[in-house]
Short mmCIF file of C-alpha atoms and ligand atoms in Angstrom, two decimals:
data_model
loop_
_atom_site.label_atom_id
_atom_site.label_comp_id
_atom_site.label_asym_id
_atom_site.label_seq_id
_atom_site.Cartn_x
_atom_site.Cartn_y
_atom_site.Cartn_z
CA MET A 269 72.13 1.40 -29.71
CA THR A 270 68.84 0.52 -31.20
CA GLU A 271 65.56 2.89 -30.32
CA ILE A 272 63.81 1.84 -27.25
CA SER A 273 60.21 2.73 -28.05
CA PRO A 274 58.20 3.80 -24.79
CA ARG A 275 55.44 1.03 -24.25
CA ASP A 276 52.87 -0.21 -21.61
CA GLY A 277 54.88 -1.06 -18.10
CA ASP A 278 57.17 2.03 -18.85
CA ALA A 279 57.15 5.09 -16.78
CA LEU A 280 59.37 8.29 -17.17
CA ALA A 281 60.56 10.06 -13.61
CA ILE A 282 61.14 13.66 -13.96
CA VAL A 283 63.34 14.52 -10.91
CA ASP A 284 63.72 18.03 -9.31
CA VAL A 285 63.69 20.27 -12.49
CA GLN A 286 62.83 23.18 -9.95
CA ASN A 287 64.44 26.78 -9.80
CA ASP A 288 67.01 26.38 -7.20
CA PHE A 289 68.54 23.52 -9.13
CA CYS A 290 68.88 26.19 -12.32
CA ALA A 291 70.66 29.35 -12.99
CA GLY A 292 70.09 31.71 -10.21
CA GLY A 293 68.87 29.35 -7.86
CA ALA A 294 70.07 28.41 -4.57
CA LEU A 295 71.68 25.23 -5.16
CA ALA A 296 72.31 26.04 -9.04
CA VAL A 297 73.47 22.55 -10.69
CA PRO A 298 76.03 23.83 -13.37
CA ASP A 299 73.88 24.02 -16.97
CA GLY A 300 71.08 22.46 -15.11
CA ASP A 301 68.41 24.55 -17.22
CA ALA A 302 69.63 22.65 -20.35
CA VAL A 303 67.64 19.73 -19.35
CA VAL A 304 64.17 21.44 -19.93
CA PRO A 305 63.74 21.29 -23.61
CA ILE A 306 65.10 17.47 -23.44
CA VAL A 307 62.68 16.43 -20.68
CA ASN A 308 59.81 17.86 -22.16
CA ARG A 309 60.71 16.09 -25.33
CA LEU A 310 61.04 12.76 -23.33
CA ALA A 311 57.87 13.44 -21.37
CA SER A 312 55.76 13.63 -25.03
CA ALA A 313 56.68 9.88 -25.40
CA PHE A 314 55.63 8.54 -22.28
CA ALA A 315 51.96 7.32 -21.44
CA LEU A 316 53.06 7.61 -17.77
CA THR A 317 55.18 10.33 -16.25
CA VAL A 318 55.93 11.13 -12.63
CA LEU A 319 57.45 14.49 -11.07
CA THR A 320 59.49 14.77 -8.12
CA GLN A 321 59.83 17.89 -6.44
CA ASP A 322 62.51 18.40 -3.51
CA TRP A 323 60.37 19.80 -0.65
CA HIS A 324 62.00 20.69 2.53
CA THR A 325 60.76 22.47 5.83
CA PRO A 326 62.55 26.13 6.70
CA GLY A 327 65.47 25.09 8.96
CA HIS A 328 65.64 21.40 7.34
CA ILE A 329 68.45 19.25 8.87
CA SER A 330 70.03 19.14 5.25
CA PHE A 331 70.76 22.84 5.48
CA ALA A 332 74.59 24.05 6.27
CA SER A 333 72.74 27.14 8.27
CA THR A 334 70.93 25.01 10.39
CA HIS A 335 74.09 23.68 12.11
CA GLY A 336 75.88 26.79 11.77
CA ARG A 337 78.42 25.40 9.08
CA GLU A 338 79.13 25.80 5.54
CA PRO A 339 77.58 24.19 2.82
CA PHE A 340 79.19 20.93 1.55
CA ASP A 341 80.81 20.28 4.99
CA THR A 342 79.80 16.76 5.83
CA ILE A 343 78.30 16.01 9.15
CA ALA A 344 77.16 12.82 11.15
CA LEU A 345 73.37 12.26 11.87
CA PRO A 346 71.61 9.24 13.20
CA TYR A 347 70.78 8.02 10.14
CA GLY A 348 74.50 8.26 8.64
CA ALA A 349 76.48 10.80 6.99
CA GLN A 350 74.56 14.23 5.82
CA LEU A 351 76.62 16.18 3.08
CA LEU A 352 75.08 19.98 3.98
CA TRP A 353 73.46 22.21 1.26
CA PRO A 354 72.74 25.94 1.01
CA ASP A 355 68.97 26.49 1.87
CA HIS A 356 67.04 25.28 -0.92
CA CYS A 357 63.50 24.11 -2.31
CA VAL A 358 61.81 25.23 0.86
CA MET A 359 58.37 24.15 0.59
CA GLY A 360 55.96 26.65 -1.18
CA SER A 361 59.14 29.21 -2.03
CA ASP A 362 59.81 29.95 -5.74
CA GLY A 363 63.00 28.01 -5.39
CA ALA A 364 61.06 24.97 -4.88
CA ALA A 365 58.82 25.35 -7.72
CA PHE A 366 59.30 23.68 -11.03
CA HIS A 367 61.12 25.53 -13.74
CA PRO A 368 58.58 27.81 -15.86
CA GLU A 369 59.57 25.93 -18.88
CA LEU A 370 59.11 22.76 -17.88
CA ALA A 371 55.87 21.83 -19.60
CA VAL A 372 54.78 18.06 -19.00
CA PRO A 373 50.93 18.99 -18.34
CA THR A 374 50.57 15.17 -18.47
CA ALA A 375 52.33 14.20 -15.44
CA GLN A 376 50.15 12.12 -13.34
CA MET A 377 51.65 12.23 -10.11
CA VAL A 378 54.04 14.43 -8.21
CA VAL A 379 56.48 12.88 -5.28
CA ARG A 380 57.54 15.71 -3.05
CA LYS A 381 60.36 14.56 -0.69
CA GLY A 382 62.70 15.89 1.82
CA PHE A 383 59.57 16.98 4.04
CA HIS A 384 60.41 15.59 7.33
CA PRO A 385 62.41 18.33 9.05
CA GLN A 386 64.90 15.67 10.43
CA VAL A 387 65.61 13.50 7.34
CA ASP A 388 66.91 14.49 4.14
CA SER A 389 65.83 12.52 0.92
CA TYR A 390 67.46 12.44 -2.37
CA SER A 391 65.68 9.42 -3.58
CA ALA A 392 61.93 9.35 -4.68
CA PHE A 393 61.83 5.99 -3.17
CA MET A 394 63.14 6.16 0.14
CA GLU A 395 64.04 8.69 2.61
CA ALA A 396 67.82 8.99 3.89
CA ASP A 397 66.84 6.97 6.95
CA ARG A 398 66.73 3.86 4.69
CA ARG A 399 63.62 2.95 6.46
CA THR A 400 60.79 5.72 5.40
CA PRO A 401 59.30 4.97 1.80
CA THR A 402 57.56 7.69 -0.21
CA GLY A 403 55.06 5.41 -1.76
CA LEU A 404 56.64 5.66 -5.39
CA ALA A 405 57.19 1.92 -5.54
CA GLY A 406 53.56 0.86 -4.90
CA TYR A 407 52.25 3.76 -7.11
CA LEU A 408 54.48 1.99 -10.03
CA ARG A 409 53.62 -1.29 -9.11
CA GLU A 410 49.82 -0.43 -8.76
CA ARG A 411 49.95 1.09 -12.16
CA GLY A 412 51.95 -1.96 -13.70
CA VAL A 413 55.12 -0.24 -14.08
CA THR A 414 58.15 -2.77 -14.68
CA ARG A 415 60.48 -0.52 -16.37
CA LEU A 416 61.55 3.20 -15.22
CA PHE A 417 63.39 5.66 -16.87
CA VAL A 418 64.79 8.59 -14.89
CA CYS A 419 66.20 12.23 -15.85
CA GLY A 420 66.62 15.73 -14.31
CA LEU A 421 68.77 17.13 -11.68
CA ALA A 422 71.17 16.44 -10.10
CA THR A 423 73.00 13.25 -11.59
CA ASP A 424 74.94 12.44 -8.87
CA PHE A 425 72.27 12.80 -6.05
CA CYS A 426 68.63 12.70 -6.49
CA VAL A 427 68.78 11.11 -9.86
CA ALA A 428 71.22 8.68 -8.88
CA TRP A 429 69.43 7.67 -5.54
CA THR A 430 66.33 7.37 -7.24
CA ALA A 431 67.99 5.04 -9.88
CA VAL A 432 69.54 2.85 -7.33
CA ASP A 433 66.45 2.57 -5.27
CA GLY A 434 64.37 1.63 -8.10
CA ARG A 435 66.63 -1.52 -9.07
CA LYS A 436 66.30 -2.17 -5.57
CA ALA A 437 62.41 -1.89 -5.25
CA GLY A 438 62.73 -4.65 -8.36
CA PHE A 439 62.15 -2.28 -11.48
CA ASP A 440 64.27 -2.01 -14.47
CA VAL A 441 66.03 1.04 -14.58
CA ALA A 442 67.86 3.43 -17.05
CA VAL A 443 68.89 6.94 -16.79
CA VAL A 444 68.54 9.24 -19.79
CA GLU A 445 72.35 10.91 -19.41
CA ASP A 446 71.94 13.74 -21.32
CA ALA A 447 68.86 14.90 -19.90
CA CYS A 448 70.45 15.31 -16.41
CA ARG A 449 72.98 17.30 -15.00
CA ALA A 450 75.27 17.01 -12.14
CA ILE A 451 77.03 18.74 -9.21
CA ASP A 452 79.67 16.82 -9.41
CA GLN A 453 81.29 17.67 -5.88
CA GLY A 454 84.35 15.63 -4.52
CA GLY A 455 83.92 12.80 -6.81
CA SER A 456 80.32 12.42 -6.68
CA LEU A 457 79.27 12.10 -10.20
CA ALA A 458 82.08 9.00 -10.68
CA LYS A 459 81.09 7.32 -7.44
CA ALA A 460 77.29 7.85 -8.79
CA TRP A 461 78.02 6.04 -12.21
CA ASP A 462 79.74 3.54 -10.31
CA ASP A 463 76.79 2.64 -7.93
CA MET A 464 73.90 2.69 -10.61
CA THR A 465 76.18 0.66 -12.96
CA ARG A 466 76.85 -1.76 -10.31
CA LEU A 467 73.28 -2.20 -9.43
CA GLY A 468 72.02 -2.33 -13.19
CA VAL A 469 71.00 1.01 -14.07
CA VAL A 470 71.22 1.14 -17.90
CA ARG A 471 72.74 4.43 -19.51
CA LEU A 472 71.07 5.86 -22.29
CA GLY A 473 70.83 9.08 -24.22
CA ALA A 474 67.66 10.84 -24.89
CA GLY A 475 68.27 9.74 -28.75
CA ASP A 476 67.87 6.40 -27.96
CA LEU A 477 63.91 6.96 -27.08
CA VAL A 478 63.27 10.07 -28.97
CA ALA A 479 63.92 11.67 -32.00
CA ALA A 480 65.98 14.99 -31.63
C1 LIG B 750 69.46 17.43 -4.94
C2 LIG B 750 71.03 18.05 -2.74
C3 LIG B 750 69.84 18.55 -2.29
C4 LIG B 750 68.98 17.03 -5.83
C5 LIG B 750 68.41 17.74 -3.52
O1 LIG B 750 67.88 17.12 -6.22
O2 LIG B 750 69.87 16.16 -6.60
N1 LIG B 750 70.65 17.65 -4.31
N2 LIG B 750 68.55 18.28 -2.71
ZN1 LIG B 751 67.49 18.74 -1.04
#
């Protein structure tokens, strides 16, 4: 793979590098912390960087505890099947804060998602009802972005849904695989790559973009 130099029209989306998805967090992604130095290095190569932050109300509909159920059970909601999670990324909590070593002072926008009590949002573009946009597509378009690189946590949920919706919104999208880590629950990682590949999401390594 030839090295791709970030240029005008490119942006990097750094998905959910938050304490609750890292070691000791409420929904720790295996080896999640490992993305932090890679993401920091990637970010330095982009003129436009966007952060996302999972940001739920207490008692959010995606929490197992809200339904008296166990994490990783699935329930039917008006907008479709919802996998249930431990309480995580409650707005304003330490768990919802960015990892303390995430160092992206140049980030120009933070997209918070999942803040409607009755609707989850893995994707940075569209809530789980598939109807409520976050505004990110418009923001990127107004900023002249055509190509979006995605990294962060977790590969098989918020990264994948963001990448897929980025394609549906008309952007060229690449996922920087080694700058992501997965939850990999019930085959979710393989399915996520199938979905992404089918929609033309390109799979890259950080070394394709920046020197190690
Ligand atoms: C995520 C599960 C629940 C993620 C967020 O960031 O991938 N996963 N909420
Ligand atoms: Zn969440």
